[in-house]
Short mmCIF file of C-alpha atoms in Angstrom, two decimals:
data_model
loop_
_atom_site.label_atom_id
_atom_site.label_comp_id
_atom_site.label_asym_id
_atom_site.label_seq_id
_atom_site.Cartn_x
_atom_site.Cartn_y
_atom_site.Cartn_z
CA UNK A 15 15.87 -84.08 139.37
CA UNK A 16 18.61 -86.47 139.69
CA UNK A 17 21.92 -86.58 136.97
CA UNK A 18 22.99 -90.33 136.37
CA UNK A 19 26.21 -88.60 136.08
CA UNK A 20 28.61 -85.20 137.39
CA UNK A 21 28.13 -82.67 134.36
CA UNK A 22 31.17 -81.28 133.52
CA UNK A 23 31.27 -77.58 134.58
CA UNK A 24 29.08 -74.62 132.82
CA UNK A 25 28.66 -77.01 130.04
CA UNK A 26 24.62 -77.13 130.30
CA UNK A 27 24.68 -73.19 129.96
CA UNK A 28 25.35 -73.69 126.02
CA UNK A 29 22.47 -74.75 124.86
CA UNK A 30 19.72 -74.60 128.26
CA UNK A 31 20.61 -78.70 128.28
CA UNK A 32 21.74 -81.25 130.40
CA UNK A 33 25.61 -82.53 128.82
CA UNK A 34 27.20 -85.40 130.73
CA UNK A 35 30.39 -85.63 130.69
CA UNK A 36 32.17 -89.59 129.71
CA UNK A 37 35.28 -88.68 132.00
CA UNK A 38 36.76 -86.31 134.79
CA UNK A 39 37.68 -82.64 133.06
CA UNK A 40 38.12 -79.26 134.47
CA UNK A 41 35.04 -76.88 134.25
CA UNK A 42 35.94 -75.01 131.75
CA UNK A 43 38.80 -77.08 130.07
CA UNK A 44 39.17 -75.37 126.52
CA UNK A 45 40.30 -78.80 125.58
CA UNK A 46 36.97 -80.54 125.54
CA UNK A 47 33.59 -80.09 123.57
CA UNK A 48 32.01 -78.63 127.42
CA UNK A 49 34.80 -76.37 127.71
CA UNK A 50 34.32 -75.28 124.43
CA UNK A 51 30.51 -74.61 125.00
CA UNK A 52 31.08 -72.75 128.45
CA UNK A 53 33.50 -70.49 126.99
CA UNK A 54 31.01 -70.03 123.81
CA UNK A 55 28.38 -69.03 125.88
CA UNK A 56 30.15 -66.86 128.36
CA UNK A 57 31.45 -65.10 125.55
CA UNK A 58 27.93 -64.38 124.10
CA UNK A 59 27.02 -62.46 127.27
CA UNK A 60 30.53 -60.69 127.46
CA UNK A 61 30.14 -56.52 126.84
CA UNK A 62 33.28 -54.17 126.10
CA UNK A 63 34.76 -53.01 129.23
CA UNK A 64 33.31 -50.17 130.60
CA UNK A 65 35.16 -46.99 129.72
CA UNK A 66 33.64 -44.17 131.92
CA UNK A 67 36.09 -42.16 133.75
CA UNK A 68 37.19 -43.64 137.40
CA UNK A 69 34.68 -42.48 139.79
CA UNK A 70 36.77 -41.31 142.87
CA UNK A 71 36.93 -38.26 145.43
CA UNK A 72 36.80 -36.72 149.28
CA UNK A 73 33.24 -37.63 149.87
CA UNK A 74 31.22 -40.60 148.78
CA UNK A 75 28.15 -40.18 146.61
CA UNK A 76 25.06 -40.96 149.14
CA UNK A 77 22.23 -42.75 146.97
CA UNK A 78 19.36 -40.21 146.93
CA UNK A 79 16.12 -41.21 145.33
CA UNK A 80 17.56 -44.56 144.37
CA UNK A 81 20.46 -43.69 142.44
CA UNK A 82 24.17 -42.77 143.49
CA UNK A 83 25.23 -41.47 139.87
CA UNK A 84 24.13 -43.40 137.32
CA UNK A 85 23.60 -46.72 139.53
CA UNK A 86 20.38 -47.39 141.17
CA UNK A 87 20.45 -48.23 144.86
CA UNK A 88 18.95 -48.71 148.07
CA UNK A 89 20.50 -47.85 151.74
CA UNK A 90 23.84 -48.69 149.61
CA UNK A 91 25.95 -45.23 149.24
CA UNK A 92 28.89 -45.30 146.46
CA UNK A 93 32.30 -44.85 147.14
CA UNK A 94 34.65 -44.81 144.02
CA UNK A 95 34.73 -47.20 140.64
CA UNK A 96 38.20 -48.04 139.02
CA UNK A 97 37.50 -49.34 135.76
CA UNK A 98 39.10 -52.35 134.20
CA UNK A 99 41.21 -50.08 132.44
CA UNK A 100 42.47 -48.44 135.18
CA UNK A 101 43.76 -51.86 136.90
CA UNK A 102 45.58 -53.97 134.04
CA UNK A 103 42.41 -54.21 131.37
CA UNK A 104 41.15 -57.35 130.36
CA UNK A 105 37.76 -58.57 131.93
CA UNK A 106 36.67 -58.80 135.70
CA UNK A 107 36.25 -62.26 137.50
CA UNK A 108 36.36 -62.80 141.08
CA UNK A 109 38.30 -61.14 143.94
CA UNK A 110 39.28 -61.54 147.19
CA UNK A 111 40.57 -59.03 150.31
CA UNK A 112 43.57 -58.63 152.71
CA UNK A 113 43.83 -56.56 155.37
CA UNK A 114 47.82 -55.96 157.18
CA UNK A 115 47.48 -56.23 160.57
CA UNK A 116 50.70 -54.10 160.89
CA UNK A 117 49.35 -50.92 159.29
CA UNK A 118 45.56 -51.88 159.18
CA UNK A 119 45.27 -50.66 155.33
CA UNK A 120 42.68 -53.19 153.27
CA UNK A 121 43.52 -54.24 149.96
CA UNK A 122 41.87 -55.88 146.85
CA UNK A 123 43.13 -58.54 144.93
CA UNK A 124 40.94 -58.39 141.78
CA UNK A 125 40.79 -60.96 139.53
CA UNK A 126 40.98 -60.16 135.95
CA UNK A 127 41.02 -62.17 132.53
CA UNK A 128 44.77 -61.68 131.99
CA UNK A 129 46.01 -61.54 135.40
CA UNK A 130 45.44 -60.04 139.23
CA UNK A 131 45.34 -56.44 140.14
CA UNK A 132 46.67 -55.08 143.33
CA UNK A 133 44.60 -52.61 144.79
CA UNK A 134 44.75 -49.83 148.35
CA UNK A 135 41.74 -49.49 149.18
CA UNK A 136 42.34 -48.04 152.34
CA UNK A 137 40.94 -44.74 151.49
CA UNK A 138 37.73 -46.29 149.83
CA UNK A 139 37.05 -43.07 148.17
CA UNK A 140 40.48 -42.58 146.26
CA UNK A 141 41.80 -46.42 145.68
CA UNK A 142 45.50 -46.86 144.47
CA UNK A 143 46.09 -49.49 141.69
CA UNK A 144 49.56 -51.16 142.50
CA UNK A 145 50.23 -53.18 140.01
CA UNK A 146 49.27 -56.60 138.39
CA UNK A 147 50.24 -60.15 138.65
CA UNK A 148 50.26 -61.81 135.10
CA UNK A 149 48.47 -65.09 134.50
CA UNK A 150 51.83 -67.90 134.68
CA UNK A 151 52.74 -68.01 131.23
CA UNK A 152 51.27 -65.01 130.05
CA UNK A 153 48.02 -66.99 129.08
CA UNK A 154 44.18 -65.98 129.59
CA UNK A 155 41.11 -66.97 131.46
CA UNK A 156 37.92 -65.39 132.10
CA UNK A 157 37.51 -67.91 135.31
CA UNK A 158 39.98 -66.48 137.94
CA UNK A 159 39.98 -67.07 141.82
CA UNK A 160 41.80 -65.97 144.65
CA UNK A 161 41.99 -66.44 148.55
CA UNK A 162 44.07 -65.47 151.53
CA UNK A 163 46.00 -67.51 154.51
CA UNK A 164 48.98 -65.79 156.63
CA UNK A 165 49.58 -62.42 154.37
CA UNK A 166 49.91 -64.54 151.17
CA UNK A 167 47.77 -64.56 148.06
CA UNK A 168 46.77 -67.98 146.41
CA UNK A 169 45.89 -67.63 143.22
CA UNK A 170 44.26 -69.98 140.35
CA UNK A 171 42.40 -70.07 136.88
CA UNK A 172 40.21 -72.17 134.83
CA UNK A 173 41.04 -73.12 131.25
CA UNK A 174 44.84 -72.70 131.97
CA UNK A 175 46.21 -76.37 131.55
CA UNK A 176 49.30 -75.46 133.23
CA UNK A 177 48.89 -72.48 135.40
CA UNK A 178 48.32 -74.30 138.47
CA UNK A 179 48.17 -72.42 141.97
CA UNK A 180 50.40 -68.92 142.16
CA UNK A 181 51.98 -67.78 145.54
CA UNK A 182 51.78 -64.14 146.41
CA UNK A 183 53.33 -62.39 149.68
CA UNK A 184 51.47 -59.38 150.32
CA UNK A 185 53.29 -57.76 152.72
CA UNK A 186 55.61 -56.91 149.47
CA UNK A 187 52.47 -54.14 148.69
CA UNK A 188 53.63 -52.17 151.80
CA UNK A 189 56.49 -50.05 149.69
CA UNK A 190 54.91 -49.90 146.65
CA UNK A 191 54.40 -47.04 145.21
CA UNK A 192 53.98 -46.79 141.60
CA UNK A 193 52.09 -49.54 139.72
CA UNK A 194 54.37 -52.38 138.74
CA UNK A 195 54.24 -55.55 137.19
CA UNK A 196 54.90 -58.63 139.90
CA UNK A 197 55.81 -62.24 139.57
CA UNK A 198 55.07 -64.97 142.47
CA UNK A 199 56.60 -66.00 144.72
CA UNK A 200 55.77 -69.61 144.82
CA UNK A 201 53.28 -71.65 142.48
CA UNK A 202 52.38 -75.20 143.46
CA UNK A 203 51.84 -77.37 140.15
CA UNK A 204 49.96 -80.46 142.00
CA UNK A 205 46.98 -79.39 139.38
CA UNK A 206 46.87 -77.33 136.68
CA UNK A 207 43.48 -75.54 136.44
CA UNK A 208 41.32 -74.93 139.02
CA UNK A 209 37.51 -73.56 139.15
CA UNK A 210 37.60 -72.02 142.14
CA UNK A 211 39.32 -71.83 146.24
CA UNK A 212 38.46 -72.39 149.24
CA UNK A 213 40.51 -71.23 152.73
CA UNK A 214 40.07 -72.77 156.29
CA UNK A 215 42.13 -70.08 158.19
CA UNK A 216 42.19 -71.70 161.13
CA UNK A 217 43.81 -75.07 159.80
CA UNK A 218 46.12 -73.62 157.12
CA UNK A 219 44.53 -75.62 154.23
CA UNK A 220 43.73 -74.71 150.42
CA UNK A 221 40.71 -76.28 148.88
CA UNK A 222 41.13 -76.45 144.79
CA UNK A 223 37.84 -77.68 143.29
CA UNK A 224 36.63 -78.31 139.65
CA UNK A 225 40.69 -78.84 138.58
CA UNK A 226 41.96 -81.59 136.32
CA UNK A 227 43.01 -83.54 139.38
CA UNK A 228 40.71 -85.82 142.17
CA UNK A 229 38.05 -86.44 139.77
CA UNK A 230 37.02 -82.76 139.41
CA UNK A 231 36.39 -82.65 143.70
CA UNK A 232 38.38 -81.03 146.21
CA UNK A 233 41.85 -81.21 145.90
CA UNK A 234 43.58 -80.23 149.28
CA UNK A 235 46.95 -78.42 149.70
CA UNK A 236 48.69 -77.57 153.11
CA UNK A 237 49.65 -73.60 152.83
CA UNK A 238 50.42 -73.73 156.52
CA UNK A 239 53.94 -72.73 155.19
CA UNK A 240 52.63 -70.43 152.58
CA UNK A 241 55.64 -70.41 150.18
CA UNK A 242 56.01 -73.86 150.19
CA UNK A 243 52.43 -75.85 149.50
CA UNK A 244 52.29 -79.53 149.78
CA UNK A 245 49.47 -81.82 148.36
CA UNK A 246 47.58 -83.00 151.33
CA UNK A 247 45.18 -85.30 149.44
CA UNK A 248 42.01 -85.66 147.24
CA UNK A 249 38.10 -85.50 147.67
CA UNK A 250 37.12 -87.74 144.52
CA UNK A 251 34.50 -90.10 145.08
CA UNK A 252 31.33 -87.15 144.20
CA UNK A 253 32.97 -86.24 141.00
CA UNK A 254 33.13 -82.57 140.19
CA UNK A 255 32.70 -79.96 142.43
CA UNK A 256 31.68 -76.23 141.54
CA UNK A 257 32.84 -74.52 144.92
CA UNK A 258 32.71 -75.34 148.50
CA UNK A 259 33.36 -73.74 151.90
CA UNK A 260 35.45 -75.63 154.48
CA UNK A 261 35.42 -74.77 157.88
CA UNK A 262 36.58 -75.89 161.80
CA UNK A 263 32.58 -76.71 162.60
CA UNK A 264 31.05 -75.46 166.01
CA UNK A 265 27.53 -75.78 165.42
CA UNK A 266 24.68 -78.22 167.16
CA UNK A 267 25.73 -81.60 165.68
CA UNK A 268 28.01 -82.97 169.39
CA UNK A 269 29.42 -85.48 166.35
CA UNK A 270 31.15 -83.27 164.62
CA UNK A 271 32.37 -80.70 166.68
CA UNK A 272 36.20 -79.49 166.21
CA UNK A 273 36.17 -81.32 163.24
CA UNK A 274 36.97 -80.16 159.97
CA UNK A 275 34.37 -80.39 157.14
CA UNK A 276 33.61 -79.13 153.68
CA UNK A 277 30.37 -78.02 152.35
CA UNK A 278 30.92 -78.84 148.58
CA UNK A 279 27.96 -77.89 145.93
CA UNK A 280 28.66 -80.53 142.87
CA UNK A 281 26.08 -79.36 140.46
CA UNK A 282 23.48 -81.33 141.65
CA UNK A 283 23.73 -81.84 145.22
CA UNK A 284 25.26 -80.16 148.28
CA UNK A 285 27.35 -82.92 149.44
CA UNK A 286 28.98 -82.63 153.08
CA UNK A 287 32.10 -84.35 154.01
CA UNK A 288 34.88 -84.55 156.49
CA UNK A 289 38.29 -83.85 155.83
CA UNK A 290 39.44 -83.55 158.89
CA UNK A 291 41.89 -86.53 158.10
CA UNK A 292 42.97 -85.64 154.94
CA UNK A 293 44.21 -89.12 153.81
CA UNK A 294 40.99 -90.60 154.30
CA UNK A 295 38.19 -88.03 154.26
CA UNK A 296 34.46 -89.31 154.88
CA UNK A 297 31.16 -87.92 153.05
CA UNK A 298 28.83 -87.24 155.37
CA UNK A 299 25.97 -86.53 153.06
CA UNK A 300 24.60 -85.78 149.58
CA UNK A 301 21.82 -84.47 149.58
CA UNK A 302 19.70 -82.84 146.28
CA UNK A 303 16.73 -80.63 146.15
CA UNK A 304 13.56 -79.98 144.57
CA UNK A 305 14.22 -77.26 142.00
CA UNK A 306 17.66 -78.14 141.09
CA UNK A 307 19.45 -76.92 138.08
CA UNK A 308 23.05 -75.99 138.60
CA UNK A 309 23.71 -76.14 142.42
CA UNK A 310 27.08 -73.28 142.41
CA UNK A 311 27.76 -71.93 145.47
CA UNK A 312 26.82 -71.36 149.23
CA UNK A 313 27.44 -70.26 152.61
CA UNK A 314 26.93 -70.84 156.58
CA UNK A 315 25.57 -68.71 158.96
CA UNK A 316 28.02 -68.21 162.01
CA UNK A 317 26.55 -70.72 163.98
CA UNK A 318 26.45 -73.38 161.66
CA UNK A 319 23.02 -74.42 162.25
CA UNK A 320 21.66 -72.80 158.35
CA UNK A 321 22.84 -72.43 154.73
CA UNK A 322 21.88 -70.67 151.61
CA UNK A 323 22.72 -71.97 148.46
CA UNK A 324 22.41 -70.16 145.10
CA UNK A 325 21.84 -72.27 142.20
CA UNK A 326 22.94 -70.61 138.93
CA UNK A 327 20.63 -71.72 136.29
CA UNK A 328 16.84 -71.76 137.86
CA UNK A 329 16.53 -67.81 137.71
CA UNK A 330 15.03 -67.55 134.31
CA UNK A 331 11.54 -67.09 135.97
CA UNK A 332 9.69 -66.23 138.62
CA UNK A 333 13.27 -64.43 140.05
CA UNK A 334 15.98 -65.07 141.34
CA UNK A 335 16.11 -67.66 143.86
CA UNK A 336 18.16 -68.55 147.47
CA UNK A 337 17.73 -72.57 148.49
CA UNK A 338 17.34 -71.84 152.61
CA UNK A 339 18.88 -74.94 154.13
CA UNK A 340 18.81 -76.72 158.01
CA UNK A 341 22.64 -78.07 158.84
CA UNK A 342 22.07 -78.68 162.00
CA UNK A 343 22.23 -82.62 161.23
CA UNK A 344 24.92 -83.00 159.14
CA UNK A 345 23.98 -86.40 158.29
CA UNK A 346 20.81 -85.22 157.28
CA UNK A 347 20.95 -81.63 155.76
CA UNK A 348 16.92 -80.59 154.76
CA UNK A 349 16.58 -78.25 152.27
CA UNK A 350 13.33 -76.23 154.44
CA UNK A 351 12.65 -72.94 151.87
CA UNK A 352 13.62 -70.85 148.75
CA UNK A 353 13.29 -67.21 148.85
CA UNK A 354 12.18 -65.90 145.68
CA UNK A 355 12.74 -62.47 144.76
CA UNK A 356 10.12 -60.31 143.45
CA UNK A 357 11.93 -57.77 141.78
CA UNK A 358 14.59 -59.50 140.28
CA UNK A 359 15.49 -62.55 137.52
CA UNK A 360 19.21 -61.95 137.42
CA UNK A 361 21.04 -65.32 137.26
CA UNK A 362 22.82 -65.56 140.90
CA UNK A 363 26.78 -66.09 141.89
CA UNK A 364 28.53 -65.79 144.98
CA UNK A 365 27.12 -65.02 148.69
CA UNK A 366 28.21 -64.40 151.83
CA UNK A 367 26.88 -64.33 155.71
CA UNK A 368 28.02 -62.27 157.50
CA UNK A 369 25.54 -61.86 161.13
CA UNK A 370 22.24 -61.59 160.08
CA UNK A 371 22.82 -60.12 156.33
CA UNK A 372 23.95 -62.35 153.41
CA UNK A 373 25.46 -60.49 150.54
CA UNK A 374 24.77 -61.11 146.94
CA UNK A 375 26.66 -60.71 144.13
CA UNK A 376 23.81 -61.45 141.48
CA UNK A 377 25.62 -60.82 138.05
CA UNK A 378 23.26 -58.06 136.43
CA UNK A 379 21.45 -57.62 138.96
CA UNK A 380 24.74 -56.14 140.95
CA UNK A 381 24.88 -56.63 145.35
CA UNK A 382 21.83 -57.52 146.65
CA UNK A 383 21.77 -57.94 150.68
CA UNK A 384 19.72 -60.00 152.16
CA UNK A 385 18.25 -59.72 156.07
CA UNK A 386 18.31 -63.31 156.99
CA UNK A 387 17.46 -62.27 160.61
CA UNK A 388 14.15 -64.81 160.12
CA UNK A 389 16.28 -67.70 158.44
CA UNK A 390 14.82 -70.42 160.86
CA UNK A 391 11.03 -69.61 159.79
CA UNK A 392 12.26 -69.04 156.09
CA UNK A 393 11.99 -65.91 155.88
CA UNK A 394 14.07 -63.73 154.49
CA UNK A 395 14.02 -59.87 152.99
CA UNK A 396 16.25 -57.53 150.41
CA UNK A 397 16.98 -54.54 152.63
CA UNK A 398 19.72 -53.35 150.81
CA UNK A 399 21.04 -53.31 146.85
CA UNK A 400 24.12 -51.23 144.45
CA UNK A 401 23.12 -52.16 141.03
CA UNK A 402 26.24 -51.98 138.72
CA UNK A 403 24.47 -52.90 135.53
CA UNK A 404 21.54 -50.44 135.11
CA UNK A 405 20.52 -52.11 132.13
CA UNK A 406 18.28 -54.77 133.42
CA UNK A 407 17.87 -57.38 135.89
CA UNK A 408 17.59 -60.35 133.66
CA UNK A 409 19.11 -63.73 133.54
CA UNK A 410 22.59 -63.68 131.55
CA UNK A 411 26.47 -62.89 132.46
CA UNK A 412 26.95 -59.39 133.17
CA UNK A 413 27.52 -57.22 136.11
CA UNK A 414 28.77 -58.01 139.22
CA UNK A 415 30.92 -61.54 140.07
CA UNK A 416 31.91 -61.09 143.20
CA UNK A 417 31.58 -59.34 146.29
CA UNK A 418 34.27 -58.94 149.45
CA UNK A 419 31.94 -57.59 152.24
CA UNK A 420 34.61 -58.70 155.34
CA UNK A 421 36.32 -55.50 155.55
CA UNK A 422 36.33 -54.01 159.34
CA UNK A 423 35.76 -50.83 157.60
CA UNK A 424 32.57 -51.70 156.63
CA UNK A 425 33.27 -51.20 153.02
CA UNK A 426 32.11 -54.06 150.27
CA UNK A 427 34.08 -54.25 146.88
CA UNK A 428 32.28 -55.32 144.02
CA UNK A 429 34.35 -57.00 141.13
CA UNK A 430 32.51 -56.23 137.96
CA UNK A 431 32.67 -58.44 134.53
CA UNK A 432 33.05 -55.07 132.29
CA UNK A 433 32.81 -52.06 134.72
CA UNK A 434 36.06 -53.29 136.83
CA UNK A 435 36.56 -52.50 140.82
CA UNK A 436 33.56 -50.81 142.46
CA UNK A 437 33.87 -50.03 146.42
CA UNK A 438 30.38 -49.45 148.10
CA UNK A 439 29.31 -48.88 151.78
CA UNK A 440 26.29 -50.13 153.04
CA UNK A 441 23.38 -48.30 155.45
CA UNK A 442 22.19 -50.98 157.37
CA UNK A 443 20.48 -51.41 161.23
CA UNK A 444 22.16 -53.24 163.06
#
């Protein structure tokens, strides 16, 4: 199924149709009728915050007979749950992690309608809330991202018209001790909202998509001097991106080695292209697939060569579904598989490789991890789950956002919509 044009965010999730948008506009601009609609129907699904007391102590809770409390599990054991009230209120969004190399203590930064929390989680068992970073301006969203290059916290929100791009130095957490409120210490205003971020780590560069700059695409900002970003250029000719992952690529295709390239999922498509010269960056390919709905979000495996992609809207029936892709010609990407799940319809987010496991934060459905150990054949398996919304599996905007699973520690933070910060450790071979 093909779009004659780039829809304009979550607007299609108002009404189950396809809205195309006349001109460029942030995903969830609260200025225009699609903004409007996304936020209408987000709100539908939105629950009060959770309110049960934070779950914290010496010993984690193993998950016995597939429950650790009152969450049903498998080879996932719980560690502690800080509800939204416990970090600055509000509602839960995305999140990312830091960990200081000088002390080796991991930290969340949890994304929350009205601002960012600062959490220790350190000792996973007994996290320390250390304050919160206000939205600029004091305003809301319930679209929040964050990411982290050289000890600093970039920060950005959808429906904000202003807010553009906050500036946080982490290494102030290290003599914190009672919870405080924080301001930035930089914000870059080249856009104003942004969807989501994406880090390259090894190149220094921030990669703003669905903001109300380059056509909705990547907008690209050089954080190699963190409290100083400068505008490095523009992704615009695919229209609107949802997220992306950009990344120094070392797998199997000799022509792009070294070179720097984006893996961008624009609703309908995942579209591959080159930034290594950010002044003139060069689409490689755009490519859509049989099944499509709302292409969202994605991720490599370490060596490049595969993808999965998550599309948000197609999990009404059979289940939930993960698009298995072959990168291994980036000229010619080949979407080879879907994995289907047959327990689950939840409506999928955000995923991440990491070896032969991708983790899934599938809204109320919670983490689900995937063994992707068979990813060439198309095969993969669910070895592994923490459900944070017992009440069902189904389709809708509940439950778990976002997961962090790159902690050395082994520990994987979940950030939850209404039941706030939840820190699990999975059980897994190998």
């Amino acid at each position: 199924m093909r779009f004659p044009e780039r829809l304009t965010g979550l607007a299609l999730l108002a009404a189950g149709v396809v809205a195309i948008m006349s001109a460029p506009a942030s995903a969830h601009d609260p200025n225009s009728p699609e903004g409007r609609a996304a936020h209408a129907k987000f709100a539908a699904d939105l629950e009060p915050p959770v309110r049960d007391s934070a779950v914290s102590g010496a010993a984690a809770v193993p998950c016995v007979n597939g429950m650790a409390n009152q969450y049903p599990c498998k080879n996932v054991d719980l560690l502690s749950v800080l509800p939204l009230s416990s970090i600055g209120g509000g509602q839960g969004n995305s999140m990312w992690g830091w960990t200081d190399s000088s002390t080796g203590k991991e930290y969340v930064i949890f994304g929350r309608s009205n601002g960012a929390a600062f959490i220790d989680v350190s000792t996973p068992t007994a996290p320390r809330y250390l304050g919160n970073l206000p939205s600029h301006n004091g305003t809301s969203s319930s679209w929040r991202d964050i990411k982290v290059h050289a000890n600093h916290a970039f920060i950005g929100a959808d429906s904000i018209s202003g807010h553009g791009m906050q500036v946080f130095d982490l290494t102030r957490l290290r003599t914190v001790t009672t919870p405080q409120t924080f301001t930035p210490d930089a914000r870059y205003t080249g856009f104003g909202p942004s969807h989501t971020l994406a880090v390259n780590n090894e190149t220094g560069f921030i990669y703003a998509v669905g903001s109300n700059t380059c056509n909705g695409g990547v907008h690209m900002v050089d954080v190699r001097n963190p409290k100083s970003p400068v505008n490095a250029g523009c992704v615009s000719n695919d229209g609107y991106v949802h997220e992306n992952q950009c990344v120094t690529y070392r797998g199997p295709d000799t022509t792009y080695q070294g070179r720097e390239i984006c893996f961008n999922y624009n609703v309908d498509t995942l579209t591959i292209v080159d930034v290594t010269t950010k002044s003139a960056p060069r689409q490689i390919a755009r490519v859509g697939y049989a099944g499509v709905r709302y292409s969202h979000q994605g991720w490599l495996t370490g060596d490049h060569q595969r993808l999965l992609l998550d599309d948000e809207l197609d999990t009404d029936r059979p289940g939930t579904k993960t698009f298995i892709w072959d990168v291994r010609d980036l000229d010619n990407p080949i979407n080879t598989g879907v994995y289907t799940s047959p327990t689950i319809q939840a409506t999928d987010h955000n995923q991440y490789i990491i070896g032969k496991y991708s983790y899934q934060a599938n809204y109320r459905a919670g983490l689900r991890i995937l063994d992707i150990g068979g990813i060439a054949q198309n095969q993969l398996s669910e070895v592994a789950f923490f459900d944070i919304y017992p009440a069902n599996n189904s389709s809708g905007f509940n439950g778990a956002w976002n997961n962090y699973p790159f902690f050395a520690s082994g520990i994987v933070a979940i950030s939850g919509i209404e039941q706030g910060l939840v820190l699990v450790k999975p059980n897994l071979a190998g």
